[in-house]
Short mmCIF file of C-alpha atoms in Angstrom, two decimals:
data_model
loop_
_atom_site.label_atom_id
_atom_site.label_comp_id
_atom_site.label_asym_id
_atom_site.label_seq_id
_atom_site.Cartn_x
_atom_site.Cartn_y
_atom_site.Cartn_z
CA MET A 720 30.17 -6.62 7.44
CA ALA A 721 28.39 -6.34 4.11
CA PHE A 722 25.05 -4.57 4.02
CA SER A 723 22.35 -7.18 4.35
CA SER A 724 18.98 -6.58 2.74
CA ALA A 725 16.09 -8.71 1.53
CA VAL A 726 13.52 -8.28 -1.22
CA ILE A 727 10.29 -10.20 -0.68
CA THR A 728 8.70 -11.68 -3.79
CA PHE A 729 4.99 -12.53 -3.85
CA PRO A 730 3.24 -14.30 -6.71
CA GLY A 731 2.60 -11.38 -9.07
CA SER A 732 5.39 -9.09 -7.84
CA ASN A 733 7.07 -7.59 -10.89
CA CYS A 734 9.44 -4.93 -9.55
CA ASP A 735 11.38 -7.27 -7.28
CA ARG A 736 14.31 -7.44 -9.67
CA ASP A 737 14.40 -3.66 -10.17
CA MET A 738 14.45 -3.25 -6.40
CA ALA A 739 17.24 -5.81 -6.04
CA VAL A 740 19.32 -4.11 -8.74
CA ALA A 741 18.89 -0.69 -7.09
CA LEU A 742 19.84 -2.05 -3.67
CA GLU A 743 22.90 -3.82 -5.03
CA GLN A 744 23.98 -0.77 -7.03
CA VAL A 745 23.93 1.43 -3.95
CA ALA A 746 24.88 -1.03 -1.19
CA GLY A 747 27.45 -2.99 -3.15
CA SER A 748 26.01 -6.30 -2.00
CA ALA A 749 23.12 -8.19 -3.54
CA PRO A 750 19.96 -8.52 -1.44
CA LEU A 751 18.55 -11.88 -0.50
CA CYS A 752 15.50 -12.75 -2.53
CA ILE A 753 12.83 -14.20 -0.26
CA TRP A 754 9.76 -16.07 -1.47
CA HIS A 755 6.42 -15.22 0.15
CA GLY A 756 5.87 -18.78 1.33
CA ASP A 757 9.02 -18.79 3.43
CA ALA A 758 8.05 -18.74 7.06
CA GLU A 759 11.26 -17.22 8.33
CA LEU A 760 13.40 -14.20 7.62
CA PRO A 761 17.18 -14.42 8.00
CA GLN A 762 18.52 -12.83 11.17
CA GLY A 763 20.42 -9.56 11.10
CA LEU A 764 18.78 -7.93 8.10
CA ASP A 765 19.56 -4.22 7.72
CA LEU A 766 16.61 -3.54 5.43
CA ILE A 767 13.55 -5.32 4.02
CA ALA A 768 11.97 -4.19 0.75
CA LEU A 769 8.47 -5.02 -0.46
CA PRO A 770 8.46 -4.44 -4.21
CA GLY A 771 5.82 -3.25 -6.65
CA GLY A 772 3.64 -5.44 -8.79
CA PHE A 773 0.27 -7.12 -8.54
CA SER A 774 0.64 -9.63 -5.74
CA TYR A 775 -2.01 -12.35 -6.01
CA GLY A 776 -3.47 -10.53 -9.00
CA ASP A 777 -4.82 -7.83 -6.67
CA TYR A 778 -7.51 -10.32 -5.62
CA LEU A 779 -9.97 -8.99 -3.03
CA ARG A 780 -8.04 -5.71 -2.59
CA SER A 781 -4.54 -4.68 -3.68
CA GLY A 782 -2.11 -6.10 -1.15
CA ALA A 783 -4.75 -7.88 0.94
CA MET A 784 -3.68 -11.43 0.19
CA ALA A 785 0.04 -10.71 0.44
CA ALA A 786 -0.50 -8.99 3.81
CA ASN A 787 -1.70 -12.32 5.16
CA SER A 788 1.05 -14.50 3.71
CA PRO A 789 3.40 -16.30 6.13
CA ILE A 790 6.39 -14.10 5.42
CA MET A 791 4.44 -10.93 6.26
CA ARG A 792 3.96 -12.09 9.82
CA GLU A 793 7.75 -12.15 10.01
CA VAL A 794 8.05 -8.76 8.34
CA VAL A 795 5.60 -7.28 10.86
CA ARG A 796 7.64 -8.74 13.72
CA ALA A 797 10.87 -7.39 12.22
CA ALA A 798 9.33 -3.94 11.71
CA ASP A 799 8.15 -3.94 15.32
CA ARG A 800 11.74 -4.65 16.37
CA GLY A 801 12.86 -1.61 14.37
CA VAL A 802 14.16 -3.25 11.19
CA PRO A 803 13.74 -0.73 8.35
CA VAL A 804 11.05 -1.72 5.85
CA LEU A 805 10.50 -0.01 2.49
CA GLY A 806 7.30 -0.72 0.57
CA VAL A 807 6.95 0.65 -2.93
CA CYS A 808 3.68 0.73 -4.87
CA ASN A 809 2.15 -2.71 -4.24
CA GLY A 810 4.56 -2.91 -1.30
CA PHE A 811 2.90 0.22 0.14
CA GLN A 812 -0.52 -1.39 -0.37
CA VAL A 813 0.71 -4.51 1.45
CA LEU A 814 2.02 -2.39 4.35
CA THR A 815 -1.34 -0.66 4.81
CA GLU A 816 -3.21 -3.97 4.58
CA ALA A 817 -0.82 -5.43 7.16
CA ARG A 818 -1.59 -2.37 9.33
CA LEU A 819 2.05 -1.40 9.55
CA LEU A 820 1.01 1.92 8.03
CA PRO A 821 -2.29 3.76 8.50
CA GLY A 822 -4.79 4.41 5.73
CA ALA A 823 -5.60 2.56 2.55
CA LEU A 824 -4.84 2.81 -1.17
CA MET A 825 -8.00 3.06 -3.24
CA ARG A 826 -8.68 3.05 -6.98
CA ASN A 827 -7.27 6.17 -8.67
CA ALA A 828 -9.88 8.93 -8.77
CA SER A 829 -9.60 8.99 -12.57
CA GLN A 830 -10.24 5.22 -12.73
CA HIS A 831 -7.24 5.02 -15.05
CA PHE A 832 -3.94 3.24 -14.58
CA ILE A 833 -1.33 5.98 -14.54
CA CYS A 834 2.23 5.44 -15.65
CA ARG A 835 4.42 8.51 -15.87
CA THR A 836 7.15 10.42 -14.09
CA VAL A 837 5.76 12.80 -11.49
CA SER A 838 7.20 15.57 -9.33
CA LEU A 839 7.27 15.05 -5.59
CA LYS A 840 8.07 17.32 -2.71
CA VAL A 841 10.14 15.88 0.11
CA GLU A 842 8.14 16.79 3.21
CA ASN A 843 10.26 15.12 5.85
CA ALA A 844 14.00 14.93 5.27
CA ASP A 845 14.84 13.66 8.75
CA SER A 846 13.73 10.04 8.49
CA LEU A 847 16.01 7.14 7.67
CA PHE A 848 14.61 6.84 4.17
CA THR A 849 14.49 10.55 3.35
CA LYS A 850 17.66 11.92 4.95
CA GLY A 851 19.44 11.81 1.59
CA TYR A 852 17.18 14.66 0.48
CA ASP A 853 16.73 18.25 1.63
CA ALA A 854 13.41 19.26 3.20
CA GLY A 855 11.22 20.82 0.53
CA GLN A 856 13.36 19.41 -2.27
CA GLU A 857 11.52 18.60 -5.48
CA ILE A 858 12.32 15.28 -7.09
CA ARG A 859 11.11 13.39 -10.15
CA ILE A 860 10.18 9.71 -9.77
CA PRO A 861 7.93 7.49 -11.91
CA VAL A 862 4.55 6.22 -10.76
CA ALA A 863 2.79 3.19 -12.26
CA HIS A 864 -0.38 2.23 -10.47
CA HIS A 865 -4.13 1.77 -10.58
CA ASP A 866 -4.75 1.90 -6.84
CA GLY A 867 -2.67 4.76 -5.48
CA ASN A 868 -5.40 7.00 -4.12
CA TYR A 869 -4.32 7.38 -0.50
CA PHE A 870 -7.19 7.54 1.97
CA ALA A 871 -7.25 8.04 5.70
CA ASP A 872 -9.81 9.80 7.86
CA GLU A 873 -9.24 13.45 8.74
CA GLU A 874 -8.11 12.69 12.27
CA THR A 875 -5.47 10.26 11.00
CA LEU A 876 -4.31 12.72 8.34
CA ASP A 877 -3.96 15.47 10.94
CA ARG A 878 -1.97 13.14 13.15
CA LEU A 879 0.31 12.08 10.27
CA GLU A 880 1.02 15.68 9.39
CA GLY A 881 1.47 16.70 13.01
CA GLU A 882 3.98 13.92 13.59
CA GLY A 883 5.92 14.65 10.40
CA ARG A 884 4.96 11.29 8.95
CA VAL A 885 4.12 12.51 5.45
CA ALA A 886 7.38 11.70 3.66
CA PHE A 887 6.47 12.78 0.13
CA ARG A 888 3.67 14.74 -1.50
CA TYR A 889 2.70 15.00 -5.17
CA LEU A 890 3.27 18.50 -6.50
CA LYS A 891 0.31 17.83 -8.79
CA ASN A 892 -2.12 15.27 -7.44
CA CYS A 893 -2.27 12.46 -9.99
CA ASN A 894 -4.56 9.92 -8.31
CA GLY A 895 -6.90 11.66 -5.87
CA SER A 896 -4.79 11.03 -2.76
CA ARG A 897 -5.94 12.87 0.33
CA ARG A 898 -3.74 15.91 0.92
CA ASP A 899 -1.57 14.94 -2.07
CA ILE A 900 0.14 12.24 0.00
CA ALA A 901 2.56 10.03 -1.95
CA GLY A 902 4.43 8.37 0.91
CA VAL A 903 3.98 7.91 4.65
CA LEU A 904 6.12 6.76 7.57
CA ASN A 905 5.14 4.72 10.61
CA LYS A 906 5.35 6.34 14.03
CA ALA A 907 8.82 5.00 14.75
CA GLY A 908 10.06 6.12 11.33
CA ASN A 909 11.50 2.76 10.29
CA VAL A 910 8.72 1.87 7.84
CA LEU A 911 8.12 3.86 4.66
CA GLY A 912 5.41 3.18 2.11
CA MET A 913 5.26 5.15 -1.13
CA MET A 914 3.46 4.79 -4.45
CA PRO A 915 6.23 6.27 -6.69
CA HIS A 916 9.06 3.93 -7.67
CA PRO A 917 12.44 5.21 -6.44
CA GLU A 918 14.10 2.01 -7.74
CA ARG A 919 13.16 3.08 -11.26
CA ALA A 920 15.11 6.33 -10.95
CA VAL A 921 18.60 5.41 -9.75
CA ASP A 922 20.57 5.59 -12.99
CA ALA A 923 20.88 8.29 -15.65
CA ALA A 924 19.84 5.63 -18.17
CA HIS A 925 16.48 5.39 -16.38
CA GLY A 926 15.80 8.97 -17.44
CA GLY A 927 16.44 10.39 -13.99
CA THR A 928 18.05 9.71 -10.65
CA GLY A 929 15.42 11.16 -8.30
CA GLY A 930 15.22 7.93 -6.32
CA LEU A 931 18.94 7.50 -5.76
CA ALA A 932 19.18 9.66 -2.63
CA LEU A 933 16.55 7.52 -0.90
CA PHE A 934 18.72 4.41 -1.17
CA GLU A 935 21.99 6.27 -0.61
CA GLY A 936 20.74 8.11 2.45
CA ALA A 937 19.27 5.03 4.11
CA ILE A 938 22.06 2.63 3.26
CA LYS A 939 24.80 5.06 4.30
CA ALA A 940 23.06 5.70 7.61
CA LEU A 941 22.52 1.98 8.26
CA ALA A 942 26.05 1.02 7.23
CA THR A 943 27.60 3.47 9.67
CA ALA A 944 25.13 2.77 12.50
CA MET B 1109 -24.39 -22.96 6.36
CA LYS B 1110 -24.42 -20.37 3.61
CA ILE B 1111 -23.24 -16.90 4.53
CA ARG B 1112 -23.35 -13.75 2.51
CA VAL B 1113 -20.98 -10.96 3.49
CA LEU B 1114 -21.74 -7.57 1.99
CA VAL B 1115 -18.77 -5.22 1.96
CA SER B 1116 -19.46 -1.56 1.23
CA LEU B 1117 -17.44 1.64 1.36
CA LYS B 1118 -17.95 3.67 4.51
CA PRO B 1119 -20.04 6.82 4.19
CA GLY B 1120 -17.75 9.73 3.42
CA VAL B 1121 -15.24 7.62 1.51
CA LEU B 1122 -15.26 8.81 -2.08
CA ASP B 1123 -16.16 6.00 -4.46
CA PRO B 1124 -14.61 6.78 -7.86
CA GLN B 1125 -16.12 3.66 -9.42
CA GLY B 1126 -19.56 4.52 -8.13
CA ARG B 1127 -19.18 8.02 -9.50
CA ALA B 1128 -18.18 6.73 -12.94
CA VAL B 1129 -21.17 4.36 -12.99
CA HIS B 1130 -23.42 7.22 -11.88
CA HIS B 1131 -22.22 9.26 -14.85
CA ALA B 1132 -22.79 6.31 -17.16
CA LEU B 1133 -26.35 5.83 -15.92
CA GLU B 1134 -27.04 9.50 -16.55
CA GLY B 1135 -25.48 9.13 -19.98
CA LEU B 1136 -27.96 6.33 -20.70
CA GLY B 1137 -30.76 8.74 -19.90
CA PHE B 1138 -31.81 7.44 -16.47
CA LYS B 1139 -33.14 10.32 -14.42
CA GLY B 1140 -33.28 10.77 -10.69
CA VAL B 1141 -30.25 8.70 -9.70
CA ASP B 1142 -28.85 10.59 -6.72
CA ASP B 1143 -25.86 8.44 -5.87
CA VAL B 1144 -24.16 5.15 -6.75
CA ARG B 1145 -21.94 3.20 -4.38
CA ILE B 1146 -20.23 -0.03 -5.38
CA GLY B 1147 -19.55 -2.82 -2.93
CA ARG B 1148 -18.69 -6.48 -3.00
CA THR B 1149 -20.46 -9.64 -1.91
CA VAL B 1150 -18.57 -12.64 -0.62
CA GLU B 1151 -20.50 -15.90 -0.35
CA LEU B 1152 -19.18 -18.44 2.09
CA ASP B 1153 -20.19 -22.03 2.67
CA VAL B 1154 -19.10 -22.81 6.23
CA ALA B 1155 -19.58 -25.55 8.80
CA ASP B 1156 -22.89 -25.22 10.64
CA ASP B 1157 -21.15 -24.78 13.98
CA THR B 1158 -19.10 -21.79 12.78
CA SER B 1159 -19.43 -19.14 15.46
CA ASP B 1160 -20.50 -15.56 14.92
CA THR B 1161 -17.19 -14.56 16.44
CA ALA B 1162 -15.30 -16.50 13.78
CA LEU B 1163 -17.38 -14.92 11.02
CA THR B 1164 -16.71 -11.45 12.42
CA GLU B 1165 -13.01 -12.22 12.60
CA MET B 1166 -13.00 -13.34 8.96
CA CYS B 1167 -14.46 -9.97 8.00
CA GLU B 1168 -12.17 -7.93 10.23
CA LYS B 1169 -8.98 -9.74 9.26
CA LEU B 1170 -9.46 -10.24 5.54
CA LEU B 1171 -12.80 -9.81 3.82
CA ALA B 1172 -13.16 -6.10 4.59
CA ASN B 1173 -10.59 -3.37 5.07
CA THR B 1174 -12.17 -1.60 8.01
CA VAL B 1175 -10.19 1.56 7.31
CA ILE B 1176 -12.46 2.22 4.35
CA GLU B 1177 -15.17 -0.45 4.39
CA ASN B 1178 -18.14 -1.59 6.45
CA TYR B 1179 -19.51 -5.11 6.29
CA THR B 1180 -22.70 -6.97 7.13
CA ILE B 1181 -23.00 -10.71 7.69
CA GLU B 1182 -26.15 -12.45 6.53
CA LYS B 1183 -27.02 -16.10 7.20
CA LEU B 1184 -28.87 -17.46 4.20
CA ASP B 1185 -30.23 -20.73 5.63
#
C-alpha cells in the first residue's frame, strides 16, 4: 500500500507546499492536503505534518489559534493513538500550544527575524524521525523564524534531556533557546517539533540535503513497519 | 459585563521585548528604571451570568499560555 501522509494547511501556512513536495519526493506518493476547518482526518494515515508559516497571522501567540482549530483536535487524538506527527517551525509552535509537546516558543532573544542555514547536532538518533542520522552527526538546515526561542522550566528541561527527548540542538544558539534546543520529541517518540526546516534541505538545488535523512529514515521505517 | 484580563510573563521567564524597551528607555535618558516586562491586556464583553469558572477556563485554554504566562481577571463593572 502506498505511503499515506497528510499536510495540514491553516490560514497563513506558507510552507505546506514545500512539505508536500518533500514528502512526495521521498515517499513516492503525494500527501493529502487537509484544510484546518476539516473536522475529520482520513483513517490510516502513516504521518501527519504541520507546516511552517504564520497561521492566523500569529494572532495572540504563534500557533495559539491553530492549536484550537477543529482539525487539531483530530491531530491530538491521532498523536495519542501513536500516529507520527511532524511539526516544523510554526508547526512546532502549534504542537506546543496544543500541549502535544512541552515548553513554548518565545520571541527570538535578538528580537530579529532570522533566516539562514544553521548547523545542528543530532542528539537522539533512535527516534522515528531521527533514525536516518547518526547520533552526534552535524547537519545543516535552514531556519526562518521570529519566535523560535524555546523555553521550558528547568525541571522540564532536565526531564527532556534525561529521557532523550532533545532531538536536535543548535551548534551555535541563534535565538536564545534554553540549552540550545532546536527540536523536541514527545514521551512516546511519535511527535517531533523543530524550528529548522528539513523540507527546505532535501535536494542539492536547495543548497543542501541536511533534511533528507529525516524524511528517508521515518518513511522507510513506517513503510516497512 | 466588562472583563479585563492581564497576561504577563511569569517571573524568571526572560522577556527579550522588555529588555529591548528597557535599553531604549535608558537611551532616552530615563534614569532609575530597574526592569521592564511587557504583557498583554485582553478586554472581554461577556454576558452578566458568565461564571468565574468559565472566565478562568478562557484564560487557561486560550488567552494565556500557562507554560510561560500568568494572568489576572478583573471585572470592570
